[in-house]
Structures are given as structure tokens and as C-alpha cells.
XYZ file of C-alpha atoms in Angstrom:
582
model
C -14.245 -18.183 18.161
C -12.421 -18.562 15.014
C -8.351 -19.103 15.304
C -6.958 -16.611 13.130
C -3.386 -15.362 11.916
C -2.929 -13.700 15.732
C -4.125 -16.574 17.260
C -1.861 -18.753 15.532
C 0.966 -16.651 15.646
C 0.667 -16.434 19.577
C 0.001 -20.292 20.011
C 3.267 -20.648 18.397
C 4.951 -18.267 20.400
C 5.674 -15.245 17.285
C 4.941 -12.279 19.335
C 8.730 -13.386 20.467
C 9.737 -13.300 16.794
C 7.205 -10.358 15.868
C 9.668 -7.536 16.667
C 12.487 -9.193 14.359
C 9.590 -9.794 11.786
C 8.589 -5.803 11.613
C 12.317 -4.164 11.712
C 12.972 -1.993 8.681
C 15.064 0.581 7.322
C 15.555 2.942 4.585
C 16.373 0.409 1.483
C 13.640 0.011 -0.580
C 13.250 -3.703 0.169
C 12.520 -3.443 3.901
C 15.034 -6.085 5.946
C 13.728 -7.907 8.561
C 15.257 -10.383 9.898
C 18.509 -10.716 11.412
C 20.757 -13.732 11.226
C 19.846 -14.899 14.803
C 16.314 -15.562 12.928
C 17.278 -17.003 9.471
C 20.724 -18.012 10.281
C 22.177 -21.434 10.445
C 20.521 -22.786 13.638
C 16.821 -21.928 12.540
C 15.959 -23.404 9.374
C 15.746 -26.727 10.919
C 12.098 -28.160 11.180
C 8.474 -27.976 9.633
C 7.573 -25.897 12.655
C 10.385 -23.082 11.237
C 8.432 -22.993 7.851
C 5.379 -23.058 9.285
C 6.134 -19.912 12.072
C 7.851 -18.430 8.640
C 5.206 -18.630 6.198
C 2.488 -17.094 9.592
C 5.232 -14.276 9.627
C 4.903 -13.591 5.961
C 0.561 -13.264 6.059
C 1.482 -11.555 9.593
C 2.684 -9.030 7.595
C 0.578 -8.838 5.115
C -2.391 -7.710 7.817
C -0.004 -5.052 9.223
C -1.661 -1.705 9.305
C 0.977 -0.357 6.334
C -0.637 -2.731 3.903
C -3.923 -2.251 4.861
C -3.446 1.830 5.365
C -2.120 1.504 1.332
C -5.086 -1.325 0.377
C -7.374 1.690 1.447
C -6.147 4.934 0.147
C -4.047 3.369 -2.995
C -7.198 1.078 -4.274
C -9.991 3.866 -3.212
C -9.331 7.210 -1.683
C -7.558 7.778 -5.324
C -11.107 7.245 -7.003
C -14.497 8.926 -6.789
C -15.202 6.953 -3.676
C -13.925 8.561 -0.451
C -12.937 12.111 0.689
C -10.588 13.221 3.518
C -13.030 14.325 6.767
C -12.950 18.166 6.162
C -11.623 19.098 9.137
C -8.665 16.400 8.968
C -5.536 18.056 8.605
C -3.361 15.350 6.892
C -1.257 17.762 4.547
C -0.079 14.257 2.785
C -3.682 13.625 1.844
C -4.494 16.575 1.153
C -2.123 16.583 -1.715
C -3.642 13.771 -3.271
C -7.052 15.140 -3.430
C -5.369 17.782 -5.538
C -3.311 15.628 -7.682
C 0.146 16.747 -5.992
C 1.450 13.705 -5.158
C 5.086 14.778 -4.270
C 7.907 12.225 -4.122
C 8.149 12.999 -0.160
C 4.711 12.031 0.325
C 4.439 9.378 2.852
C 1.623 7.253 0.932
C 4.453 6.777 -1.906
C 6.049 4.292 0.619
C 5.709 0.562 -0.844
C 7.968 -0.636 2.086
C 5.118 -2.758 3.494
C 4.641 -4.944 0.482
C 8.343 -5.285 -0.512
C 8.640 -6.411 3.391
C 5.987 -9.486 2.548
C 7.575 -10.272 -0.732
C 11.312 -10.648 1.003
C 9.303 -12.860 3.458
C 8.676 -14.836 0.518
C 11.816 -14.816 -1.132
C 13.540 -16.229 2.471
C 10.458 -19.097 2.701
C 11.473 -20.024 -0.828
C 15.267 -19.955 -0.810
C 15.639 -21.823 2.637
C 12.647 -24.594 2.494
C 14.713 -27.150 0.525
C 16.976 -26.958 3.057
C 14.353 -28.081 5.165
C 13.393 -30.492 3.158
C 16.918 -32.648 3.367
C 16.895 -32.320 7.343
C 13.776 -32.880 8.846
C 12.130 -35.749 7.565
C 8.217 -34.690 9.150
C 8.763 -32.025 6.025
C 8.146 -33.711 2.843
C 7.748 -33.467 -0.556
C 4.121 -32.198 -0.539
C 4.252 -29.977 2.526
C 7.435 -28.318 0.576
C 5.213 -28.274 -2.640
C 2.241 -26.539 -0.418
C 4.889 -24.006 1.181
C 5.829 -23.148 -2.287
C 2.790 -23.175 -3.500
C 1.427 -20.311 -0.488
C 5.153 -18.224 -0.889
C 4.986 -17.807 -4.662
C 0.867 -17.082 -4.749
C 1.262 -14.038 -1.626
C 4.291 -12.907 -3.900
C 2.352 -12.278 -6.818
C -0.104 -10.524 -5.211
C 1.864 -7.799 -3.772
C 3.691 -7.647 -7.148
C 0.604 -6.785 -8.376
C -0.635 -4.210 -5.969
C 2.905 -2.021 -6.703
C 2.255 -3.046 -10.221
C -1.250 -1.463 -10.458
C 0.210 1.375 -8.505
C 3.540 2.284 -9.422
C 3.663 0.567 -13.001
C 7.539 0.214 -13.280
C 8.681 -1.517 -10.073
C 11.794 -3.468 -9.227
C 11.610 -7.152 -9.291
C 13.534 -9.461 -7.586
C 13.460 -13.039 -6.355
C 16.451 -13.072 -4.584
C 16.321 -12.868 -0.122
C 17.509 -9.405 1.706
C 19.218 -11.129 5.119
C 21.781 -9.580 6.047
C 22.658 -5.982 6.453
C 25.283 -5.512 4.891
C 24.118 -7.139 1.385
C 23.561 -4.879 -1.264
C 20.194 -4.583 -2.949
C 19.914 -1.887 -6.232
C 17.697 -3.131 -8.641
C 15.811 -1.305 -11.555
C 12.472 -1.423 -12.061
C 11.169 -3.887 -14.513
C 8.725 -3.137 -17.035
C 4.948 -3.965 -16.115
C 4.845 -6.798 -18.985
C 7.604 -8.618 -17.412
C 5.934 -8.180 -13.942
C 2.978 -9.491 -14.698
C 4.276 -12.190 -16.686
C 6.870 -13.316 -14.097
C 3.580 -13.552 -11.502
C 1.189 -15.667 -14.283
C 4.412 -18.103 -13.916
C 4.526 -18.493 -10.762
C 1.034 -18.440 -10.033
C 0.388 -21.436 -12.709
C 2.787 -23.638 -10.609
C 1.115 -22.191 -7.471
C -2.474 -23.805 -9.087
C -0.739 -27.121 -9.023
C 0.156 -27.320 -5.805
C -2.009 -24.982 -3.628
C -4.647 -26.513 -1.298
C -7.877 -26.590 -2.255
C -10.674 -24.312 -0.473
C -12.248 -26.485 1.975
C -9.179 -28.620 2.580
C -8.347 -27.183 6.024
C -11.592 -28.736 7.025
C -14.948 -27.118 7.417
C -15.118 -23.858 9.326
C -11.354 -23.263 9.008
C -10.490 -19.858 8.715
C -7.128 -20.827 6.543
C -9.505 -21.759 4.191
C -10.095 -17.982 3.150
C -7.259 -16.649 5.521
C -4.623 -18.697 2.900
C -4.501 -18.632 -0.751
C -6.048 -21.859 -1.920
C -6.725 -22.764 -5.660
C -9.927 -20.399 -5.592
C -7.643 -17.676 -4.235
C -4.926 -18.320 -7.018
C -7.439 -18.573 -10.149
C -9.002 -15.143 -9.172
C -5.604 -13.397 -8.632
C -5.045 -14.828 -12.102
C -7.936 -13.576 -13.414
C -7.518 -10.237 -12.435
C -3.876 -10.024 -13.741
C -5.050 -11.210 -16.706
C -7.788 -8.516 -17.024
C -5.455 -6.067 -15.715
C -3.067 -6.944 -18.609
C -5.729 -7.428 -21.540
C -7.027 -3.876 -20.895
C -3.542 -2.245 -20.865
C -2.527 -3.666 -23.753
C -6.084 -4.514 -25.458
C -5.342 -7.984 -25.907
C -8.056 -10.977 -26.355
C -6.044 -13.487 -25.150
C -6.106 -12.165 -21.936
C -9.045 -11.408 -21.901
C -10.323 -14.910 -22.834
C -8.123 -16.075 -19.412
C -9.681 -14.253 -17.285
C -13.049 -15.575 -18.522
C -11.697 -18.974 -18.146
C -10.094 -18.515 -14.337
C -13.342 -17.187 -13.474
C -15.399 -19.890 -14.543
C -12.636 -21.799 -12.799
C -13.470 -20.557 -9.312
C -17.404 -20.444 -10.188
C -17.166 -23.988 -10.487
C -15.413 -24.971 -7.996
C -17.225 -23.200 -5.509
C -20.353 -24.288 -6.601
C -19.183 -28.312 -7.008
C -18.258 -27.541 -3.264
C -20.586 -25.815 -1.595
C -23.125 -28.472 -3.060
C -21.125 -31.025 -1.372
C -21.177 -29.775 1.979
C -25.111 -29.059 1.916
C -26.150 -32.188 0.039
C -29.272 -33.533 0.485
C -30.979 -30.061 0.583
C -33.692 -28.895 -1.997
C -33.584 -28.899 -5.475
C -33.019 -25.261 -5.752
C -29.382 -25.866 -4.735
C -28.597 -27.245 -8.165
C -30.440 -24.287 -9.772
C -27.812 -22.041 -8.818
C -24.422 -22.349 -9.068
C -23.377 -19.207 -7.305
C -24.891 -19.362 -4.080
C -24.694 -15.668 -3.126
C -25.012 -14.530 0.348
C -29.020 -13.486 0.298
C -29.781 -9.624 0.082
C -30.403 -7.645 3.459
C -29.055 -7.051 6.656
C -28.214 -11.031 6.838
C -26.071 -10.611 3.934
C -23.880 -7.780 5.078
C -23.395 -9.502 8.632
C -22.450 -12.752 6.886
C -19.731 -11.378 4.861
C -18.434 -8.486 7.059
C -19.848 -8.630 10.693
C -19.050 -12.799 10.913
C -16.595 -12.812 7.790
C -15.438 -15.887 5.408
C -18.523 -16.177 4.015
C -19.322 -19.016 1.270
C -19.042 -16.591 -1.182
C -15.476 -15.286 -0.152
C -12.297 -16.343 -1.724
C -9.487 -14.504 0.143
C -9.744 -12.196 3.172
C -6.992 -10.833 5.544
C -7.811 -12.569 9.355
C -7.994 -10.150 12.443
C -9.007 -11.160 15.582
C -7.183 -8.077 17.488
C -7.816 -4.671 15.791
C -7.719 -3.955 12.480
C -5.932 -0.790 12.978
C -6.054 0.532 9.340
C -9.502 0.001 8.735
C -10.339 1.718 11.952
C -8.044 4.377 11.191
C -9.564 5.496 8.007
C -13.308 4.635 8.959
C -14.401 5.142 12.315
C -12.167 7.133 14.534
C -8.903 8.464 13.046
C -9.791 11.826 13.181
C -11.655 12.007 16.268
C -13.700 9.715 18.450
C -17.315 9.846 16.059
C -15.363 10.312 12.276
C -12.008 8.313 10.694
C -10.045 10.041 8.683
C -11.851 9.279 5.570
C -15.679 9.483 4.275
C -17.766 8.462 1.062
C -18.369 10.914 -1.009
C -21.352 12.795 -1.843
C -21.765 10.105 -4.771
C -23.059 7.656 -2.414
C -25.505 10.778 -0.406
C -28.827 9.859 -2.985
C -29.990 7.372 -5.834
C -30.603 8.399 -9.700
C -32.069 6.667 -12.042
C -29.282 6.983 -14.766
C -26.745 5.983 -12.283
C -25.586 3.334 -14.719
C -24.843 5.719 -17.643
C -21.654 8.178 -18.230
C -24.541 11.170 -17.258
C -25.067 9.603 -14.299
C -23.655 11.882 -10.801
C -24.686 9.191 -8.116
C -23.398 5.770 -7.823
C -26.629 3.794 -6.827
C -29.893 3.687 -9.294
C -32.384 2.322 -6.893
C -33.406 3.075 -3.388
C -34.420 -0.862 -3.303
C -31.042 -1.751 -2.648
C -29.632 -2.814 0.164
C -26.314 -1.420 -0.213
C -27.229 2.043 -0.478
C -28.561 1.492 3.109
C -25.870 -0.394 4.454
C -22.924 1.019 2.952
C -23.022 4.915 4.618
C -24.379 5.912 7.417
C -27.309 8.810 7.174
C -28.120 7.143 3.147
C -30.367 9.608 1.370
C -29.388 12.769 2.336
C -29.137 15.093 -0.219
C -27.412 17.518 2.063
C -24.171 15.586 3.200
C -22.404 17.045 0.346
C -19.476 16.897 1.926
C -19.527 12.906 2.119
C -21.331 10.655 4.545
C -19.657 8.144 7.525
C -18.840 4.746 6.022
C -21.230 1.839 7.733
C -20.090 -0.562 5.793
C -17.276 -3.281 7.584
C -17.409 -1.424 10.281
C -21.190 -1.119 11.654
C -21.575 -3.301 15.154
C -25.215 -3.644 14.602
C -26.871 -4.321 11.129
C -30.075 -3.713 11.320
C -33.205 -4.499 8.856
C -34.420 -1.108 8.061
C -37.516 -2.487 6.410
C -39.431 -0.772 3.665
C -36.560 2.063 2.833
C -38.529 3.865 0.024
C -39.259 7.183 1.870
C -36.227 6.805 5.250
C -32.600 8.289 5.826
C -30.302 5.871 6.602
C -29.179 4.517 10.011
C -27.289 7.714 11.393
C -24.252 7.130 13.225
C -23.874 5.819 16.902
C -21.472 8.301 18.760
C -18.018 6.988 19.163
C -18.708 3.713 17.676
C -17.584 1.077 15.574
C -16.024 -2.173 14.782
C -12.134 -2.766 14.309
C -11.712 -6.282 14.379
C -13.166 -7.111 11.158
C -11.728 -9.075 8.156
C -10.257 -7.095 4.587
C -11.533 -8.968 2.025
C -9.731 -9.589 -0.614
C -11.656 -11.817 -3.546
C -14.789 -12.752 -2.987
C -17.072 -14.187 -5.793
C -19.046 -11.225 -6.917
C -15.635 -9.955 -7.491
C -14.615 -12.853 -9.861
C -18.339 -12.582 -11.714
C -18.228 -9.008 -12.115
C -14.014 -9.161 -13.444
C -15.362 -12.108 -15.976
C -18.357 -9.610 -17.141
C -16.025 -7.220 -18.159
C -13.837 -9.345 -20.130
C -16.805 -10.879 -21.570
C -17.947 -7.322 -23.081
C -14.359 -6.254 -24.233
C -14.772 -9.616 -26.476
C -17.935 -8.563 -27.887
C -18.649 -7.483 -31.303
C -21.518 -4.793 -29.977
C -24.178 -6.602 -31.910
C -27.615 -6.673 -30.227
C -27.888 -10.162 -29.980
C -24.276 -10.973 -29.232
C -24.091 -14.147 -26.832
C -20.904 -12.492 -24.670
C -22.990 -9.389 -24.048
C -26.429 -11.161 -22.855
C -24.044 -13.553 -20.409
C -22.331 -10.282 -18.952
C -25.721 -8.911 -18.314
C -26.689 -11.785 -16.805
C -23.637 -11.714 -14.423
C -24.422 -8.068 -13.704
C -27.968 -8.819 -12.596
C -27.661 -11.524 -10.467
C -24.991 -9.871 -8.660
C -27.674 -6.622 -8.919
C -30.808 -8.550 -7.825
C -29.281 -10.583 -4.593
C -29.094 -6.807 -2.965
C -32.684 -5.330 -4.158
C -35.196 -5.054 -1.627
C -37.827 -5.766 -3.895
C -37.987 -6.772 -7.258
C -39.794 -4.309 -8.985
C -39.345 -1.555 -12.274
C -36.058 -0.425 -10.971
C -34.137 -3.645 -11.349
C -31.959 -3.999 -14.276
C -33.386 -4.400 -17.480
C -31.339 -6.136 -20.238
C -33.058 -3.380 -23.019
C -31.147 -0.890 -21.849
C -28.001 -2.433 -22.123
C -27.561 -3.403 -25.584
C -24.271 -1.579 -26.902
C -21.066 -2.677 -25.948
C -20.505 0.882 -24.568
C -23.503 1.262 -22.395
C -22.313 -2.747 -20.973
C -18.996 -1.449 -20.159
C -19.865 1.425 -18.249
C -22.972 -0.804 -16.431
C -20.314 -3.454 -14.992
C -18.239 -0.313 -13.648
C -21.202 0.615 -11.796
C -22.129 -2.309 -10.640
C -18.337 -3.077 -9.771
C -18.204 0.553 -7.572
C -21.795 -0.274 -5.763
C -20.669 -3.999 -4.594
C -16.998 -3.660 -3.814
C -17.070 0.293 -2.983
C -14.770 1.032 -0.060
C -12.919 -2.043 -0.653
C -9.559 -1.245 -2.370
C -10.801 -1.710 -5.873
C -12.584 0.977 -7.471
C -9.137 3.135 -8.363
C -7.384 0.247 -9.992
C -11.521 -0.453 -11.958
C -11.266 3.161 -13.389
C -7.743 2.762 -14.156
C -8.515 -0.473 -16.533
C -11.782 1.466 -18.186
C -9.287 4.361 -18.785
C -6.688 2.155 -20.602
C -9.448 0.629 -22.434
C -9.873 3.699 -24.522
C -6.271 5.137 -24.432
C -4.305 4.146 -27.892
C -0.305 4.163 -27.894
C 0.110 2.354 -24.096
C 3.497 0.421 -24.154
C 3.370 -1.777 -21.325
C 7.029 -3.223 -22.260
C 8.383 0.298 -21.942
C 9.802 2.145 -18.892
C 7.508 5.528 -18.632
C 11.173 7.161 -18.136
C 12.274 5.722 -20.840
C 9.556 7.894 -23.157
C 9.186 11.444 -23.503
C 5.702 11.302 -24.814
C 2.659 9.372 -23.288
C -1.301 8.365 -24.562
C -3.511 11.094 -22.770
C -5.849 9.763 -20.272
C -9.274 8.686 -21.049
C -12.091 11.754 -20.516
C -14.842 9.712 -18.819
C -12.692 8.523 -16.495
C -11.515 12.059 -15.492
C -15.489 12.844 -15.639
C -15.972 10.059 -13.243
C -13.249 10.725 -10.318
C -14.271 14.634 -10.632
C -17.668 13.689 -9.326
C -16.554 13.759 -5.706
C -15.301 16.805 -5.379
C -17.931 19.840 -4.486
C -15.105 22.468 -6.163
C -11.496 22.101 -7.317
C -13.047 19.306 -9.552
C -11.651 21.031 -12.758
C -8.367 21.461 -11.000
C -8.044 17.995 -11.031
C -9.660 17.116 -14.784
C -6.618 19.778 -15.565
C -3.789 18.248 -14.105
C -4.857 14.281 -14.896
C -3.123 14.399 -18.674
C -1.357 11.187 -19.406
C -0.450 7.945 -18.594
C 2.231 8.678 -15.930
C -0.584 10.480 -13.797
C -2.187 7.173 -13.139
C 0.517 6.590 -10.997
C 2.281 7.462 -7.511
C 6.297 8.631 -7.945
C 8.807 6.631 -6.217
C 9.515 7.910 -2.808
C 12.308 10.428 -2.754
C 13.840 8.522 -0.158
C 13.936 5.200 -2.016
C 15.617 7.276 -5.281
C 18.590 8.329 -2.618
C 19.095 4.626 -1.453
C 19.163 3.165 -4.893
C 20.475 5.103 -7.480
C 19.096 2.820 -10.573
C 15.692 3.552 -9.772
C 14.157 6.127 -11.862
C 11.293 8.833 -10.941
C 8.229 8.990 -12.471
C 8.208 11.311 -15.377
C 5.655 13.762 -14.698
C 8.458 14.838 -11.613
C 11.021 16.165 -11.377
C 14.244 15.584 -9.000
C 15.717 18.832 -8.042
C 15.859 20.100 -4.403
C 12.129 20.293 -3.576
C 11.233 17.872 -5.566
C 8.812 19.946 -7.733
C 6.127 18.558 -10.068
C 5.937 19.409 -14.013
């Protein structure tokens, strides 16, 4: 069996240190440890920075982050609906756009608790460094390296979900220090992580340097892991603020990882057919072998970046198999994933899968093809025991769901490669000129469809057909698709819809403070048209009260406001004494 984060983390004897690690309290950077853990006596050895930096990705798989991975990244979105007879009032809310400043989801505790991790790694290591002479130069370079990379990436999960978040680089260890900070403008976020992820790239191990088969090889950021947190900033940032520069870096860190991956994985299966240096992806192959590879066995070849669990993943089991009762979690897919179209890949389209060739419309619900689970189906997908090869699907339901079933202990993947592809289509169209023979629209197709074709049962008339796709327009929308059919249910599809909305929203100021404005760019319609599609009614409720920028966005806890009087609410709320909404 693999050795994992919990493995490791009991091997060095952290379930002692675990409840110091996991302590928190009202401030809005979470404290956690005392000064019997960081005081004078402790940073001392390698073995303290090592325990440290398994404390700080310890964190990181704690059922908070993954709870808010899940419902900030895709219950938002037109993926997933609350179980109908669930009676989570907090979730409720957010299906109909009232996300109150008191609702628990709001909370971004869990990630501020992983970047003060960070913060302590980085401002005691040196001292490290000048005492223990097993630490040296590179292993302080590596540590660095890990601290600054895990940083940016939670800066950019509040980023993408609160917009205007406090920044800070400074350590929270000791209760009585004082911690009010403002929030910090997105564009000075985002900036501050490019920084300190292009020092991470110089440093960082590469994948595959752990040794074969090592799980810190996807279970820590490695130079892979960096360059496609990069690229997404970067696409993050060239569609807020429509700028090609951006764009072109994201094309650039993608081809980064592509590369890599493929000099490597030819490496460790040299000497095997010619058809290896044909392809330089090296996809996991279509069927029930490629969902157990990448979420039954997990860190696949083609994964970057996944959170390790050997014991249960308690979010993920939460929200998918049995939060609400013993057969249903909390959360479903919606009825956009109950039947195939054939326009699926167009604005008209109400379903997110075109073909019933494909693999994933089998594998990722349970009960696939019935038209009558309007009310959203039981998620299969990462959670399924028992992938089976359902054979010719053209005329069958889906797998239905085994009573009181399912798996816990399974990896959250962060990056994986048809990720990285699928983020450099999309930059590739925005730098198109929407000619019919333009070069950057034939190579996003051709990312599209190979990412397409690995899952299709057969290859037949159904398969994507680069005719159809001509216009920039009708390219954009076709890597959404193909975006929501690959990584649905895995934290991405609100933040995807978010960057096709700013995409066609003019006056965005991402230097700005939304407080600081009293007027902001309306939201894009066919995003609105495309998050409506779950609901069965109350879907104009929701197309009414999605307006402007600001909506895009949770408001700051009420509770964090109290604590630290420079933060500032989101502007589409109000702060009197119930906390009303506009």
C-alpha cells in the first residue's frame, strides 16, 4: 500500500502534534500553534521542518478544505444539487442566491489555517538552517520551494472566491499578537503568487524525483504541480482583465508540463513500441480501466497534484455517498448529466454530454440515461467501489446504485493533465483572430478532441468534428463543455463559468476594491443561461438576482467583519442587524 500524508504523519509521531495543528479561533487567520510547538526549543532539526511542512499538506486534506473544494468550485455551478430531502438551511440559501454573511460556507478559516502554516515554515527554516547542519542549503531551498507553491494555491482558491482577500506573509503564533489586515486587491494577489511561484519553479523537485511509485510525487507540488498552478492563475487573470500576455503564459506553462511529462514518462517505459513517441500525452485509455486508474488506484501518469488519503476522506464522503442518509450524500448531479443531446456543445444545448459513446456519461452518475431523475442522479464518479465495463451502452441505464455503498478513502485531485490541455485550449482561442483557418483555433480543437476521443466508446459520427467548430465563439463555448464533462464534480466548473463570464463583461477593474465602487459590469447572460439549467423551477429567480460582478462572489463572514474591523463586506450586502441582502 501506498504511504501517504497519514501514514507519514503517524510514522513520525503527528497525531501527538495533530491536536495543536487543528486549534482555531474566531480571527480570521485561524492560530494554531502554541509556543510549546513553534517556540524556542522546537525549531531545531530537519526532522522539525519536515513534521512542519506534513502539518501544513495535513491540513490542507482536512475535511474544511475539501467540504469548500466541493461546494465553492461546484455546487455554485450547474453541476450538483442539494438531495431534496436534505435540510441544510445554509445550502439551501445558496441554491437561491442568498448567500448571507452568517452562512457557514463563507468561512475561509481552513485555507488561511494552511497559509499561516506556511508563513511559520518560511519565517523559522533559516533558523534551521544555521543549527543543524543535516539541513542544508538545498533542502532549505526545497522547503521553500513546497511553503511558497501550497501558499499560492490557497491564495488563489479565496481569490477565485472572495475576490478582495487579505494578504499577508507574516506568521500568527502567539495569541496575543494582533492580526487586522485589509483585503488586497485581486491584481496584487495574483501577482504576489506568480512571484513566488517563479522562485518556487527554481527550486521545487521535479515529478518523479521521489523515486518511482512515490506518492509525494503527486501528493507534493513538484515543478509539474507549480507550472499548472501558474497556468491557471495566469488564465484566471487574462480573462478578468482580457489581457494577451497572460494568456500567452498560460499557453507556455502548459506546454511546460506537457513536455515534461511526456520527456518522462518516455523515460521510465523506454524500450517500448514506437507508438510511445507518437504521443506525447499519454492519457489514461478510455473505459472502466481509465476511471479506476485515476480515481479507484489514484496518481495516475496523467495526474499532476492530488490530495493523499489513506483514512477517510470525510468531505468527499460527506457530500457524495452518505451525508444525508446511509444510500444518498448530501449532494447530487443535476438533471444536466440525466441524458445526452446532440447540441450539447452549443449555448442551446440543456445536457452536458453529446454522445452516449462516452464513457463518462456512464461512469460519472449512477442510473446514466434516465430521463426521469429530474431531480439529479447519485454521483459514481470517485466514489464507485466497483467500476465495471458496461459494454455496448447505446440502448442501457447506467449502473444504479449499490445500497449503502461507497468509497471514502479516495484521492482529490487537484491538476491532472487534461486539466492543463483543456486551460491551454482556452487561452489558445481567446488569442485567436476567429478566422477559419486560424492556426490557434485548429490546435485548440485538437486539444479538445484528444481529450474527447480517449473517453468514446467507439469512434464513430458522434465524435467531434473540427467543421463545426470554426468561430471563435462556437470554440469557446466547446472547451467549456468539454472542461464540465472531464473535470465535472471536481471543484472546477464554478470558477470555468466564472472566467467565460468575465470574458464577455466590459468595465472589470481587477486593481479596485468592489467596496471601493458603487457601480459594477453586469454579469454575462450565457453564463446565467448556463447555471439556470439545473434547476427544475426557481431558475428565473436566480437569472434575476445574478446582476453584477459582486454576485460572483461569497461575502465575508459576519463573524470575521466583527474580529477585524478593516475588512470590508461585499457590496451587494449590507451590515445592519440581520445582515440583510440588497
Amino acid at each position: 500500500m501506498k504511504k501517504k500524508i497519514f501514514n507519514e504523519m503517524a510514522k513520525k509521531g503527528l497525531y501527538l502534534l495533530l491536536p495543536l495543528l487543528l486549534v482555531s479561533c474566531n480571527d480570521f487567520l485561524t492560530i494554531y500553534p502554541t509556543d510549546k510547538t513553534i517556540g524556542e526549543d522546537f525549531w531545531k532539526t530537519k526532522e522539525d521542518v519536515k513534521n512542519m511542512v506534513t502539518g501544513a499538506y495535513g491540513q490542507m486534506i482536512s475535511e474544511g478544505c475539501q467540504e469548500k473544494a466541493i461546494v465553492w468550485g461546484s455546487f455554485r455551478s450547474d453541476e450538483l444539487v442539494q438531495y431534496k430531502d436534505n435540510g441544510n438551511s445554509n445550502l439551501q440559501n445558496i441554491s437561491a442566491v442568498n448567500l448571507l454573511p452568517t452562512n457557514g460556507y463563507n468561512t475561509w478559516e481552513n485555507f488561511y489555517s494552511v497559509i499561516n502554516r506556511c508563513n511559520i515554515v518560511l519565517n523559522h527554516i533559516g533558523d534551521v538552517l544555521e543549527v543543524d547542519p543535516a539541513f542544508t542549503q538545498g533542502d532549505y531551498d526545497e522547503t521553500r520551494a513546497q511553503m511558497l507553491a501550497l501558499r499560492s494555491l490557497c491564495y488563489f482558491y479565496l481569490v477565485r472566491t472572495f475576490r478582495d482577500v487579505p494578504y499577508t506573509t507574516q506568521s500568527y503564533e502567539d495569541d496575543d499578537q494582533e492580526m487586522l489586515i485589509p483585503q488586497t486587491t485581486p491584481d496584487s494577489v495574483l501577482q504576489y503568487c506568480i512571484n513566488d511561484l517563479l522562485e518556487s519553479e527554481r527550486y521545487i523537485m521535479r515529478t518523479g524525483a521521489y523515486g518511482e511509485g512515490n506518492w509525494r510525487n503527486k501528493g507534493y507540488f513538484t515543478t509539474d504541480a507549480v507550472r499548472a498552478l501558474l497556468a491557471d492563475i495566469y488564465l484566471w487573470r487574462g480573462s478578468m482583465t482580457h489581457n494577451e500576455d497572460d494568456y500567452r503564459k498560460c499557453v507556455e506553462y502548459a506546454d511546460k508540463v506537457i513536455t515534461a511529462k511526456d520527456e518522462y514518462f518516455k523515460t521510465v517505459n523506454a524500450g517500448r513500441t514506437s507508438q510511445i513517441e507518437e504521443d506525447i500525452y499519454h492519457l489514461a485509455e478510455g473505459g472502466a480501466e481509465m476511471f479506476k486508474e485515476l480515481y479507484v488506484d489514484g496518481n495516475a501518469h496523467e495526474s499532476i497534484l492530488e490530495w493523499q488519503y489513506n483514512s477517510n476522506n470525510t468531505g468527499l464522503g460527506k457530500y457524495y455517498i452518505t451525508g444525508h442518509d446511509s444510500n444518498h450524500g448530501i449532494l447530487l448531479a443535476s438533471k444536466i448529466f440525466t441524458q445526452y443531446e446532440s447540441n450539447a456543445n452549443t449555448e442551446q444545448g440543456q445536457m452536458a454530454f453529446h454522445s452516449r459513446n462516452d464513457y463518462r456519461f456512464w461512469f460519472s452518475v449512477y442510473d446514466a440515461n434516465n430521463g426521469e431523475a429530474i431531480n439529479g442522479l447519485d454521483i459514481r464518479k470517485m466514489v464507485d467501489n466497483n467500476y465495471l465495463n458496461l459494454g455496448n451502452p447505446s440502448s442501457a441505464k447506467g449502473k444504479e446504485r449499490p445500497s449503502n455503498t461507497g468509497v471514502t478513502n479516495r484521492n482529490w485531485i487537484v491538476y491532472r493533465l487534461p486539466d492543463v490541455m483543456l486551460m491551454k485550449a482556452e487561452a489558445l482561442v481567446q488569442l485567436a483572430t476567429d478566422a477559419d483557418d486560424d492556426d490557434a483555433l485548429k490546435r485548440a480543437f485538437h486539444l479538445v478532441q484528444t481529450v474527447n476521443k480517449r473517453s468514446m466508446y467507439r469512434l464513430a459520427s458522434d465524435t467531434l468534428q473540427q467543421s463545426a467548430y470554426k468561430s471563435k465563439d462556437q470554440m469557446e463555448f466547446l472547451v467549456l463543455a468539454e472542461r464540465g464533462r472531464e473535470l465535472c464534480f471536481e471543484g472546477k466548473r464554478w470558477y470555468d463559468l466564472m472566467r467565460y463570464s468575465y470574458r464577455h463583461m466590459e468595465g472589470v477593474d481587477a486593481k479596485t476594491k468592489l467596496a471601493d465602487k458603487t457601480a459594477w459590469p453586469a454579469l454575462y447572460d450565457g453564463m446565467i443561461k448556463l447555471v439556470v439549467r439545473k434547476y427544475v423551477s426557481g431558475g428565473d429567480a436566480f437569472a434575476y438576482k445574478m446582476e453584477s460582478e459582486p454576485f460572483l462572489y461569497w461575502p465575508v463572514l459576519e463573524r470575521e467583519i466583527r474580529v477585524n474591523k478593516l475588512l470590508k463586506q461585499n457590496p451587494v450586502y449590507i451590515q445592519d442587524e440581520t445582515m440583510t441582502k440588497y
